[in-house]
Coordinates of C-alpha atoms (C1' of nucleotides) in Angstrom, one line a residue:
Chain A
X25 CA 11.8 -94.7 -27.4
X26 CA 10.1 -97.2 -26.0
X27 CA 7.9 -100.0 -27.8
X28 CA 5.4 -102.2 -26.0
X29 CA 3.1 -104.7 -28.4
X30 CA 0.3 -105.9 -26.0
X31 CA -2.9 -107.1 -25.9
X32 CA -4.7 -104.1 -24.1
X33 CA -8.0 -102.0 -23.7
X34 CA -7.5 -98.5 -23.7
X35 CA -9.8 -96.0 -21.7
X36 CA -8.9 -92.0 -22.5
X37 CA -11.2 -89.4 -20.5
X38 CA -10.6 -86.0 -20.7
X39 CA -12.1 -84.0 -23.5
X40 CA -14.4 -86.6 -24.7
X41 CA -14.6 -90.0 -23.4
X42 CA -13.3 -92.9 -25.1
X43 CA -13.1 -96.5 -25.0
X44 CA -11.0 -99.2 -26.8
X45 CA -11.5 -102.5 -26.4
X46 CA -9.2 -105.4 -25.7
X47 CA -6.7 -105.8 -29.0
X48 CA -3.3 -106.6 -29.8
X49 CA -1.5 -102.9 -30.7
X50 CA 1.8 -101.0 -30.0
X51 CA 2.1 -99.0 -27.4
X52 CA 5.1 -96.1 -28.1
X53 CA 6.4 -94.0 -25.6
X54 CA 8.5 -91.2 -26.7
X55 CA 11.2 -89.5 -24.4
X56 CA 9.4 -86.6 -24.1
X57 CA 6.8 -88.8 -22.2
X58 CA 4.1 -88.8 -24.9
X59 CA 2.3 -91.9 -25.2
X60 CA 0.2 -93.2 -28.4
X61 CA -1.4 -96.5 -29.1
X62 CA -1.6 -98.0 -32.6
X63 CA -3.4 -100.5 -34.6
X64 CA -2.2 -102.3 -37.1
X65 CA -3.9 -99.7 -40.3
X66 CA -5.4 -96.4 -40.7
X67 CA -2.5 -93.9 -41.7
X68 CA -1.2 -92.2 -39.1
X69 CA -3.1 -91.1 -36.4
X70 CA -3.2 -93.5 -33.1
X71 CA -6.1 -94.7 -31.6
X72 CA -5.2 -92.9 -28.3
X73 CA -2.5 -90.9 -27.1
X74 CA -1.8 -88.4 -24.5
X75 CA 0.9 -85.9 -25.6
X76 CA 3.9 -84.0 -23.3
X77 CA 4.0 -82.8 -20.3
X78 CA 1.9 -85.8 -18.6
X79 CA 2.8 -88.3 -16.2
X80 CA 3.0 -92.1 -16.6
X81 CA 2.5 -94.8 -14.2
X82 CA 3.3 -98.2 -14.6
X83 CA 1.3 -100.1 -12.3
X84 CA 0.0 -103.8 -11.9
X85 CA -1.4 -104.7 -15.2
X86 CA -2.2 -101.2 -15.9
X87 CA -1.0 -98.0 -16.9
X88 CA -1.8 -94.6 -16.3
X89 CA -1.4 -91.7 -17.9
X90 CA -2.1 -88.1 -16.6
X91 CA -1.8 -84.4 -17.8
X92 CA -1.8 -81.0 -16.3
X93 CA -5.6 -80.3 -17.7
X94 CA -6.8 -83.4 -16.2
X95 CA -6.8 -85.6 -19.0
X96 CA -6.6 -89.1 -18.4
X97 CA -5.2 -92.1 -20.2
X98 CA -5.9 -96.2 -19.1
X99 CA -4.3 -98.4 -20.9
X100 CA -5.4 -102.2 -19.2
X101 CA -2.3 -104.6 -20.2
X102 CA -4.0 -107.9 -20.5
X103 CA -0.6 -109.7 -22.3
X104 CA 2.4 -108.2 -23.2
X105 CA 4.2 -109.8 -26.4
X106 CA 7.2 -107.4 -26.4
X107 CA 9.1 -104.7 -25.0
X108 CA 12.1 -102.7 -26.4
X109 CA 13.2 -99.6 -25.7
X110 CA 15.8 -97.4 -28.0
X111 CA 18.3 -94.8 -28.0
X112 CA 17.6 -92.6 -30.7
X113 CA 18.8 -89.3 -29.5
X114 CA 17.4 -85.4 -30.9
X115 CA 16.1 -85.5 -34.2
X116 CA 17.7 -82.7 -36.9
X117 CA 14.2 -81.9 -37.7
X118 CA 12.5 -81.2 -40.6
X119 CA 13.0 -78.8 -43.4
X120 CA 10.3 -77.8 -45.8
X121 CA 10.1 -76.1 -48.8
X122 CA 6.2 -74.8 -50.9
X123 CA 4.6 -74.1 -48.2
X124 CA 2.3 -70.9 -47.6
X125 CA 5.2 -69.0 -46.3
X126 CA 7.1 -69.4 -49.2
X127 CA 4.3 -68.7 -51.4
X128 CA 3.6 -65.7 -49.9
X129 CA 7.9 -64.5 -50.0
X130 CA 7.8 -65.1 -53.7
X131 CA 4.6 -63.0 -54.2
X132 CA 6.1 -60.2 -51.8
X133 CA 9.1 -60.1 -53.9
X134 CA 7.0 -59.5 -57.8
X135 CA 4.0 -57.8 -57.1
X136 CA 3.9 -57.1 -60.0
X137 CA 2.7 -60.4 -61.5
X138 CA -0.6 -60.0 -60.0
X139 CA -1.5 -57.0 -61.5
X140 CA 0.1 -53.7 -63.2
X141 CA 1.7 -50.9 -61.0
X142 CA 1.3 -53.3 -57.5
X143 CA 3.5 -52.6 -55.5
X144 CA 4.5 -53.8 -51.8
X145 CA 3.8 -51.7 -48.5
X146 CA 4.3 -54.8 -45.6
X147 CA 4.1 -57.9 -45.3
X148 CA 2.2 -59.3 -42.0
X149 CA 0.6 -56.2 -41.9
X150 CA -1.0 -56.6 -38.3
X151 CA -4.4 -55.7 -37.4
X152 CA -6.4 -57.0 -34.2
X153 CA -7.8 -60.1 -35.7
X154 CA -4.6 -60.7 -37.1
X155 CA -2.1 -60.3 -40.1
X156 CA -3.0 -59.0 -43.6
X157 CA -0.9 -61.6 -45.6
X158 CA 0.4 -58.8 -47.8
X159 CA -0.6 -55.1 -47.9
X160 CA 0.0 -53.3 -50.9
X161 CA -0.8 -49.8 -53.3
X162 CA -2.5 -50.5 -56.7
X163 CA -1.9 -48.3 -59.8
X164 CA -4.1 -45.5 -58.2
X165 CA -2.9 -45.6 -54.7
X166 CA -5.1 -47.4 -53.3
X167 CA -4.7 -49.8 -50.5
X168 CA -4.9 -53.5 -51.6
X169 CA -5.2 -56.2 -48.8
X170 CA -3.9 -59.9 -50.4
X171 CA -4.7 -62.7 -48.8
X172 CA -2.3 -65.8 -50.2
X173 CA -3.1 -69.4 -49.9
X174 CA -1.5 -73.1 -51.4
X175 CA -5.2 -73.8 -52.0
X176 CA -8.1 -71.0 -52.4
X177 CA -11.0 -72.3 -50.6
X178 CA -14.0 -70.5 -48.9
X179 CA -12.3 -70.2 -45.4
X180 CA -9.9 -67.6 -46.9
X181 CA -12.7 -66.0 -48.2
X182 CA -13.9 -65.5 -45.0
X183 CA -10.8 -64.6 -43.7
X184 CA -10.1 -61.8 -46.2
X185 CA -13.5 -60.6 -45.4
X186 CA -12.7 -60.4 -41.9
X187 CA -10.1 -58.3 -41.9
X188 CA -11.7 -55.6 -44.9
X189 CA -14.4 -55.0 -42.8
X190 CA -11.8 -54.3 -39.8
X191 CA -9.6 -52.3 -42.2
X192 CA -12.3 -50.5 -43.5
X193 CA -13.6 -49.1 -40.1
X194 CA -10.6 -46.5 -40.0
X195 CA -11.9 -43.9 -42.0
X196 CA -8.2 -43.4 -43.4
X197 CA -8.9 -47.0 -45.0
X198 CA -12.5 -46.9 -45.6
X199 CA -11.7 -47.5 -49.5
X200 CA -8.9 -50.8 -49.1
X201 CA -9.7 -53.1 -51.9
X202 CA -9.6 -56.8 -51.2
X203 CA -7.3 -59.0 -53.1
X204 CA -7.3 -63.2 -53.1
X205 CA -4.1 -64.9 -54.2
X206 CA -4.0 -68.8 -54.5
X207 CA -2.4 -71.2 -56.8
X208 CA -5.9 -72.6 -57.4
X209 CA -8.9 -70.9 -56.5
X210 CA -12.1 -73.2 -56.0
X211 CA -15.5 -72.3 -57.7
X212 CA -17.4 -71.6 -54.2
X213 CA -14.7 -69.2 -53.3
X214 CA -14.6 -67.0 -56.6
X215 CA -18.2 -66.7 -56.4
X216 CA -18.1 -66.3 -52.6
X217 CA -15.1 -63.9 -53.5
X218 CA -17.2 -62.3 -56.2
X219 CA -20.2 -61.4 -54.4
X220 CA -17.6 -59.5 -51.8
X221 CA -15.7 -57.3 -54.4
X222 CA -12.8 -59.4 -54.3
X223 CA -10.6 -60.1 -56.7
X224 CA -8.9 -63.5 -57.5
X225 CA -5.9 -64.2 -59.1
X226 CA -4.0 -67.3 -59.3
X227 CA -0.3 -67.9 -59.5
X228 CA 1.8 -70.2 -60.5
X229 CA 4.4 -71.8 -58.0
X230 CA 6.9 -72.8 -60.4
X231 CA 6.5 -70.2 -62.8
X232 CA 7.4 -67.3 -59.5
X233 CA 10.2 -69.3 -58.5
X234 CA 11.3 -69.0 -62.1
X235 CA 11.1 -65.2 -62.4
X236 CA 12.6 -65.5 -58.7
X237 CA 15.4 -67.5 -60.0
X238 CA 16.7 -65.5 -62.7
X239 CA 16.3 -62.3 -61.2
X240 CA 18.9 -63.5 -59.0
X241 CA 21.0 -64.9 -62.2
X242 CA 20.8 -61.0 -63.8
X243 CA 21.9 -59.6 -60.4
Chain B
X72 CA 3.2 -104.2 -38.0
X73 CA 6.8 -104.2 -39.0
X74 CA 9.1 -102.0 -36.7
X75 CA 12.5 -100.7 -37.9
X76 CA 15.0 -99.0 -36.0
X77 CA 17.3 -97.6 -38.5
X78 CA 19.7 -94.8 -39.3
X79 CA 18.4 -92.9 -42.1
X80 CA 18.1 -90.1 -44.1
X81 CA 14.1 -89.3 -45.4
X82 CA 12.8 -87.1 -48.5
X83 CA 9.3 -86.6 -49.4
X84 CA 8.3 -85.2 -52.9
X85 CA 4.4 -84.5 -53.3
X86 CA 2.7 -81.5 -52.0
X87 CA 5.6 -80.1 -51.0
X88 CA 9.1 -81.2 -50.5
X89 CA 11.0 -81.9 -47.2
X90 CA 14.4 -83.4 -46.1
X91 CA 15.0 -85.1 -42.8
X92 CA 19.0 -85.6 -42.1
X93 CA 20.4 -88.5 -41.3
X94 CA 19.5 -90.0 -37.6
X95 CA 18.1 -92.8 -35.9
X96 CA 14.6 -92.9 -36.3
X97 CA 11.5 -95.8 -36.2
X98 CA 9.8 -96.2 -39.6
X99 CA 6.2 -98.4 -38.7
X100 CA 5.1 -100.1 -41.8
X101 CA 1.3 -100.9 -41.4
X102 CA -0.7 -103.9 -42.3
X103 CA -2.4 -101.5 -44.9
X104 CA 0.7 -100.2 -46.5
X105 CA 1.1 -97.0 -44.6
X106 CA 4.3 -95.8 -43.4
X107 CA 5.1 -93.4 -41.1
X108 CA 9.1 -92.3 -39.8
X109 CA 8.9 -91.1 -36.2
X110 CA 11.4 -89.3 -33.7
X111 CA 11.7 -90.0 -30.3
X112 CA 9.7 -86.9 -29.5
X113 CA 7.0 -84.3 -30.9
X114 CA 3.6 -85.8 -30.2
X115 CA 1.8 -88.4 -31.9
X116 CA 2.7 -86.7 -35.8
X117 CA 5.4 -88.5 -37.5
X118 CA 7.6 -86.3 -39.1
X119 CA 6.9 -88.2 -42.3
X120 CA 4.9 -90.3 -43.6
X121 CA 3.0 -91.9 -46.5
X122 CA -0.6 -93.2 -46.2
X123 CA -2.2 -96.4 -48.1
X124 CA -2.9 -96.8 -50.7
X125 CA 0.7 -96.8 -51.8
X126 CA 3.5 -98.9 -53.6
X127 CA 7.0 -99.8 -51.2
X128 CA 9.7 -100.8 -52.8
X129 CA 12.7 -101.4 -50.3
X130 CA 16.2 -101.5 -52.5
X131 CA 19.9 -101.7 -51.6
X132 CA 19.8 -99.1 -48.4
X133 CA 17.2 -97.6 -49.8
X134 CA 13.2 -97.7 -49.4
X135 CA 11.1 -95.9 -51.9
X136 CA 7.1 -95.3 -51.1
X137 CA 5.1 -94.1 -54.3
X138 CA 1.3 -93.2 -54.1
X139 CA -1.2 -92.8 -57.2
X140 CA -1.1 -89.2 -56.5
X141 CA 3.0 -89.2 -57.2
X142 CA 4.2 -88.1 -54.5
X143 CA 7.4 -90.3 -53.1
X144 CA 8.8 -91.3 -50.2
X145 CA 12.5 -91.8 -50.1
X146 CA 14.1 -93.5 -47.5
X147 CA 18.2 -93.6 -47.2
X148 CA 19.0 -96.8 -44.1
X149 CA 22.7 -95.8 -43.3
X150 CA 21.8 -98.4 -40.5
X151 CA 19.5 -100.9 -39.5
X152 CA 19.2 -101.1 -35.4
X153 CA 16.3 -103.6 -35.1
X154 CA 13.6 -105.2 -37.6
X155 CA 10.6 -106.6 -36.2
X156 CA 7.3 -107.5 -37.6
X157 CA 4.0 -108.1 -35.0
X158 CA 1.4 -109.9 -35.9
X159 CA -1.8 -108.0 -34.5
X160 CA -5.0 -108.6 -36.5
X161 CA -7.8 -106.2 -37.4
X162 CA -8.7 -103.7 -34.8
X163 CA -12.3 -103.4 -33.1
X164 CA -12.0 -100.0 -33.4
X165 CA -12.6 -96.5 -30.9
X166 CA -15.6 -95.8 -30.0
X167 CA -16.2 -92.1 -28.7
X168 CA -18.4 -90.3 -26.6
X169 CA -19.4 -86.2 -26.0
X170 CA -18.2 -85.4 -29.7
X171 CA -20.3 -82.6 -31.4
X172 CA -23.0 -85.4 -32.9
X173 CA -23.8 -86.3 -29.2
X174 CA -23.9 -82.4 -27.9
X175 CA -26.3 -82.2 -31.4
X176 CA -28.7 -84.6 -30.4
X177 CA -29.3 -83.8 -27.2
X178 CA -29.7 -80.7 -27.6
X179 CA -32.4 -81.7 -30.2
X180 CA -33.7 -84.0 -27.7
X181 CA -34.1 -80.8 -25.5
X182 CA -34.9 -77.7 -27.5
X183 CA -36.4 -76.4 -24.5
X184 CA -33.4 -75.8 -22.3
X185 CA -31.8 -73.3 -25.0
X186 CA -34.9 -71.0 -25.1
X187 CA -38.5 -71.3 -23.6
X188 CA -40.8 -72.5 -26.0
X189 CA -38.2 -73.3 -28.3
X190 CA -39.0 -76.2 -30.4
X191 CA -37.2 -79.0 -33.0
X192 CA -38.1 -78.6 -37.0
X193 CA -35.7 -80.7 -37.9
X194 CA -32.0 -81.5 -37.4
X195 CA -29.1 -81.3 -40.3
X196 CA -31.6 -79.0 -42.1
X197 CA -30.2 -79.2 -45.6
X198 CA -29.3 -75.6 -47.6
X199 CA -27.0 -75.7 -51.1
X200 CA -23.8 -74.5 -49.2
X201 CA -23.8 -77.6 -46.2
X202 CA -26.7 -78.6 -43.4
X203 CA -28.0 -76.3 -40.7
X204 CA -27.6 -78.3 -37.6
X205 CA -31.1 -77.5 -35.5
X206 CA -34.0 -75.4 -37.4
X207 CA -35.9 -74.7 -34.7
X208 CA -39.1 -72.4 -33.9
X209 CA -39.7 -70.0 -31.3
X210 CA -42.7 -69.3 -29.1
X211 CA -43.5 -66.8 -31.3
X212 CA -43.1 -69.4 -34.4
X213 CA -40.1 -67.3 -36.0
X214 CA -37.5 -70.1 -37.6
X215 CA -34.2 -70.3 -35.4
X216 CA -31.5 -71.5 -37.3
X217 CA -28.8 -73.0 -34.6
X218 CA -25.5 -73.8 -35.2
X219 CA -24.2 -76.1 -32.4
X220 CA -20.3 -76.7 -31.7
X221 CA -17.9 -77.9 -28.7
X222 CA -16.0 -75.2 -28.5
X223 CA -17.6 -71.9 -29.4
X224 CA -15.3 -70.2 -31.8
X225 CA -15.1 -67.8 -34.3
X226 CA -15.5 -70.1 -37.2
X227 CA -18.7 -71.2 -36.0
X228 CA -19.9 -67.6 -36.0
X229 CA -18.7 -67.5 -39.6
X230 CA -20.3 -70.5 -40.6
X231 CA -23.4 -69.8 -39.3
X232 CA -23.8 -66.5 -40.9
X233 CA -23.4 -67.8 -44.3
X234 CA -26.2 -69.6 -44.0
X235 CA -28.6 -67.1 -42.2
X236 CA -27.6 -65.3 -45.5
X237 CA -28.4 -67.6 -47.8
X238 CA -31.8 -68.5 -45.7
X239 CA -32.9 -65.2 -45.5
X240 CA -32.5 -64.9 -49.3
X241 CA -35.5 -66.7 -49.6
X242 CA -38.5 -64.5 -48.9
X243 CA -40.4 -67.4 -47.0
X244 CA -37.7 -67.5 -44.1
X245 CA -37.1 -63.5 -44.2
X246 CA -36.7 -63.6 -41.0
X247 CA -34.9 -67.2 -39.8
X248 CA -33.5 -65.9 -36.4
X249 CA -29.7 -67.2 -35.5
X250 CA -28.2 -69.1 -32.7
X251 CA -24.7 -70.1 -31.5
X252 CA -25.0 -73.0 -29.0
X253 CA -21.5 -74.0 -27.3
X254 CA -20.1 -75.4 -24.2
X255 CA -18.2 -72.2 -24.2
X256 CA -18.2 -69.3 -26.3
X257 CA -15.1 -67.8 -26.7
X258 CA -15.3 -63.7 -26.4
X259 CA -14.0 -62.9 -30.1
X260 CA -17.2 -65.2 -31.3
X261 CA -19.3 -63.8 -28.7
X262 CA -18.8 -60.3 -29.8
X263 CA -18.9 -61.1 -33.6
X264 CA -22.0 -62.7 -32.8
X265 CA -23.5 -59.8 -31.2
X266 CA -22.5 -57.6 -33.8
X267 CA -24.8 -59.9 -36.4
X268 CA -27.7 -60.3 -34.0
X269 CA -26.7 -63.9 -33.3
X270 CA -28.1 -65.4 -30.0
X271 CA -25.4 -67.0 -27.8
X272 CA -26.3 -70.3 -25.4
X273 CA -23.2 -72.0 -23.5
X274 CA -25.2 -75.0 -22.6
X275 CA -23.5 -77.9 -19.9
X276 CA -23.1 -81.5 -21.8
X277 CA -23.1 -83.3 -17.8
X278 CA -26.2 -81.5 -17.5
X279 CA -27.8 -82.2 -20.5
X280 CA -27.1 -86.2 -20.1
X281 CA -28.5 -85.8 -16.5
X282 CA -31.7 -84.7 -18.0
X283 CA -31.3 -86.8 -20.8
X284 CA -31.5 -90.3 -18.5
X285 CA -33.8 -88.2 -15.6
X286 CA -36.2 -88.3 -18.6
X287 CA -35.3 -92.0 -19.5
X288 CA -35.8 -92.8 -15.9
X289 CA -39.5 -91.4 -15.9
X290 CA -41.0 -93.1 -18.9
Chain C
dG166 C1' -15.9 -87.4 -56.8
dT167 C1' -16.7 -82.9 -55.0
dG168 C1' -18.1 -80.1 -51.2
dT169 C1' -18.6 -79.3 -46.3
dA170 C1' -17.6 -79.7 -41.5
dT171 C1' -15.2 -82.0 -37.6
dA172 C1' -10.9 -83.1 -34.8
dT173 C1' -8.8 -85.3 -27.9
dC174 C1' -7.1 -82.0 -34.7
dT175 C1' -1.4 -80.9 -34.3
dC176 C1' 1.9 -77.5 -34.7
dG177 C1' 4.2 -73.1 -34.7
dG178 C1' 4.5 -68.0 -34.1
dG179 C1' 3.4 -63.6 -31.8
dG180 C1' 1.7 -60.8 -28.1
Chain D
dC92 C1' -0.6 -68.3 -21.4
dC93 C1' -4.0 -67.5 -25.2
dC94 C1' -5.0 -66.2 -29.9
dC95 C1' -4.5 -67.0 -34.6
dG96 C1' -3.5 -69.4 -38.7
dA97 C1' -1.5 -73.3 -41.6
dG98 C1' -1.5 -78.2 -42.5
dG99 C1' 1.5 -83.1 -47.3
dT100 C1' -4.0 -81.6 -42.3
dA101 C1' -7.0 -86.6 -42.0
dT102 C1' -11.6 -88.2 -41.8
dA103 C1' -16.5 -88.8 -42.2
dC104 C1' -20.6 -87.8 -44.6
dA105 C1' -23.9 -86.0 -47.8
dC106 C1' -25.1 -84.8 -52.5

DNA sequence: GTGTATATCTCGGGG
DNA sequence: CCCCGAGGTATACAC
């Protein structure tokens, strides 16, 4: 990794235009080639960048930055302060654990806990728009499309919706219920939800991964 | 903007929980408190990170980020390769051009070009659930509502529909026509659009500045 | 502060 | 390659 502080201006044209004027900032290229500009604040996000594949050229005062689509990066080095560059080698990555995924493993798992007699027919259950989070049978026998999300907001809704009105264009599903599954469920979308037939149920997280957990301690 | 070049080990604990291994990594500490642990690779994202406004506390081999939400950042230095600080001052700032606020008002600027006799009510027309971007009338005075966007997707489509529907719940606007302006539609929105009687308009931004400073030019 | 929409979103997975 | 969906999304803006 290489690190340039500099006094520069930055131009980036490409799928907007953009225009920074002269400052001091860093300047990090990674070994991959991607290039991002920094200010001194404002959390993570650089100013500019111009991510991998691209090609860089160092000229006179002035770097340039190109990608396949076209996209093109200036950066005008009016003073450089410093330049170091760093052997860092691949990074292990990073493991994760509460995301949606997981959420959505736990739920496949106990059914059950979101309502009486559930019980699991596929998970990913593709259609043409994309996967049904869970598809399951209620009580009755009928078809039950769950939608799970971290965080129940109106774009799930929508999402849900989506693929009910898909689902329910095969005759053979024409009566699939619509199920929405969140650990908290925002006003907007239960009454969104609501006016669609949907039901809502949240779950607790820590409370699955209990049942989770000593289901495998009886077993 | 302090730089360290360090062998560590990283855990986050907040919305989620992730471990990084140990390897040699930059962590960029921020005039504003924000810290951010970056690999020599993958883009502009760090692989962790922890915005202002938040507490550091840097112990024996050992750095520990808190925010006022609770979530912690936990950094393990097995080895410190470099330690730099910059001095940079406050940034002027980006400043951005052919974002969806410019596309927006020219476009209100120029009503005309999406439809003949098309013209301007008012822009960000405010409804309960968010602002319609262009009310518009038609030659025959029917309201258009138009939702504008870059990149035509089939969000947009979504987004516009919900408030058609809550429009046309109101007797007075019965029957608010739909339009879904883009610089390109994308065929799944096209197609959902169609099926809702929305009217689709790919519309050029080069073109629309050309007219834009033809007209400046005239007057 | 909540709600809504945007983003050069980024990033990953599947066809 | 595109499409689709998730994200510790972040960020701005209006109510």
């Amino acid at each position: 990794m290489r690190l340039v502080i500099a006094r520069c201006s930055v131009d980036y044209a490409g799928r907007l235009t953009a225009h920074l004027p002269e400052a001091v900032r860093l300047i990090m290229v990674k070994a991959d080639g991607c290039v991002a500009i920094h200010a001194d604040g404002g959390a993570y996000k650089p100013l500019n960048w111009m991510n991998a594949p691209n090609r860089l050229v160092e000229g006179d005062g002035e770097w340039t930055v190109v990608n396949p689509k076209g996209e093109q990066l200036t950066i005008t080095l009016h003073e450089v302060l410093s330049d170091s560059s760093h052997e860092m080698g691949v990074d292990p990555g990073l493991s994760k654990d509460g995301v949606e995924a997981h959420l959505q493993e736990l739920l496949a798992a106990n059914t059950g806990t979101l309502a009486e007699g559930l019980s699991l027919v596929r998970r990913e259950y593709p259609t043409d728009i994309g996967p049904v989070d869970l598809m399951c049978r209620d009580a009755d026998g009928r078809l039950v499309a769950i939608e799970v999300k971290r965080r129940g907001e109106i774009d799930g809704v929508e999402q849900l919706t989506r693929y009910l009105t898909l689902l329910r264009s095969d005759p053979a599903m024409a009566d699939v219920q619509g199920m929405f599954v969140a650990q908290v469920i925002k006003p907007q979308a239960r009454t969104l939800a609501a006016t669609r037939g949907i039901t809502c149920v949240e779950v607790d997280y820590d409370e699955l991964r209990g049942i989770e957990s000593n289901e495998l301690r009886l077993f």
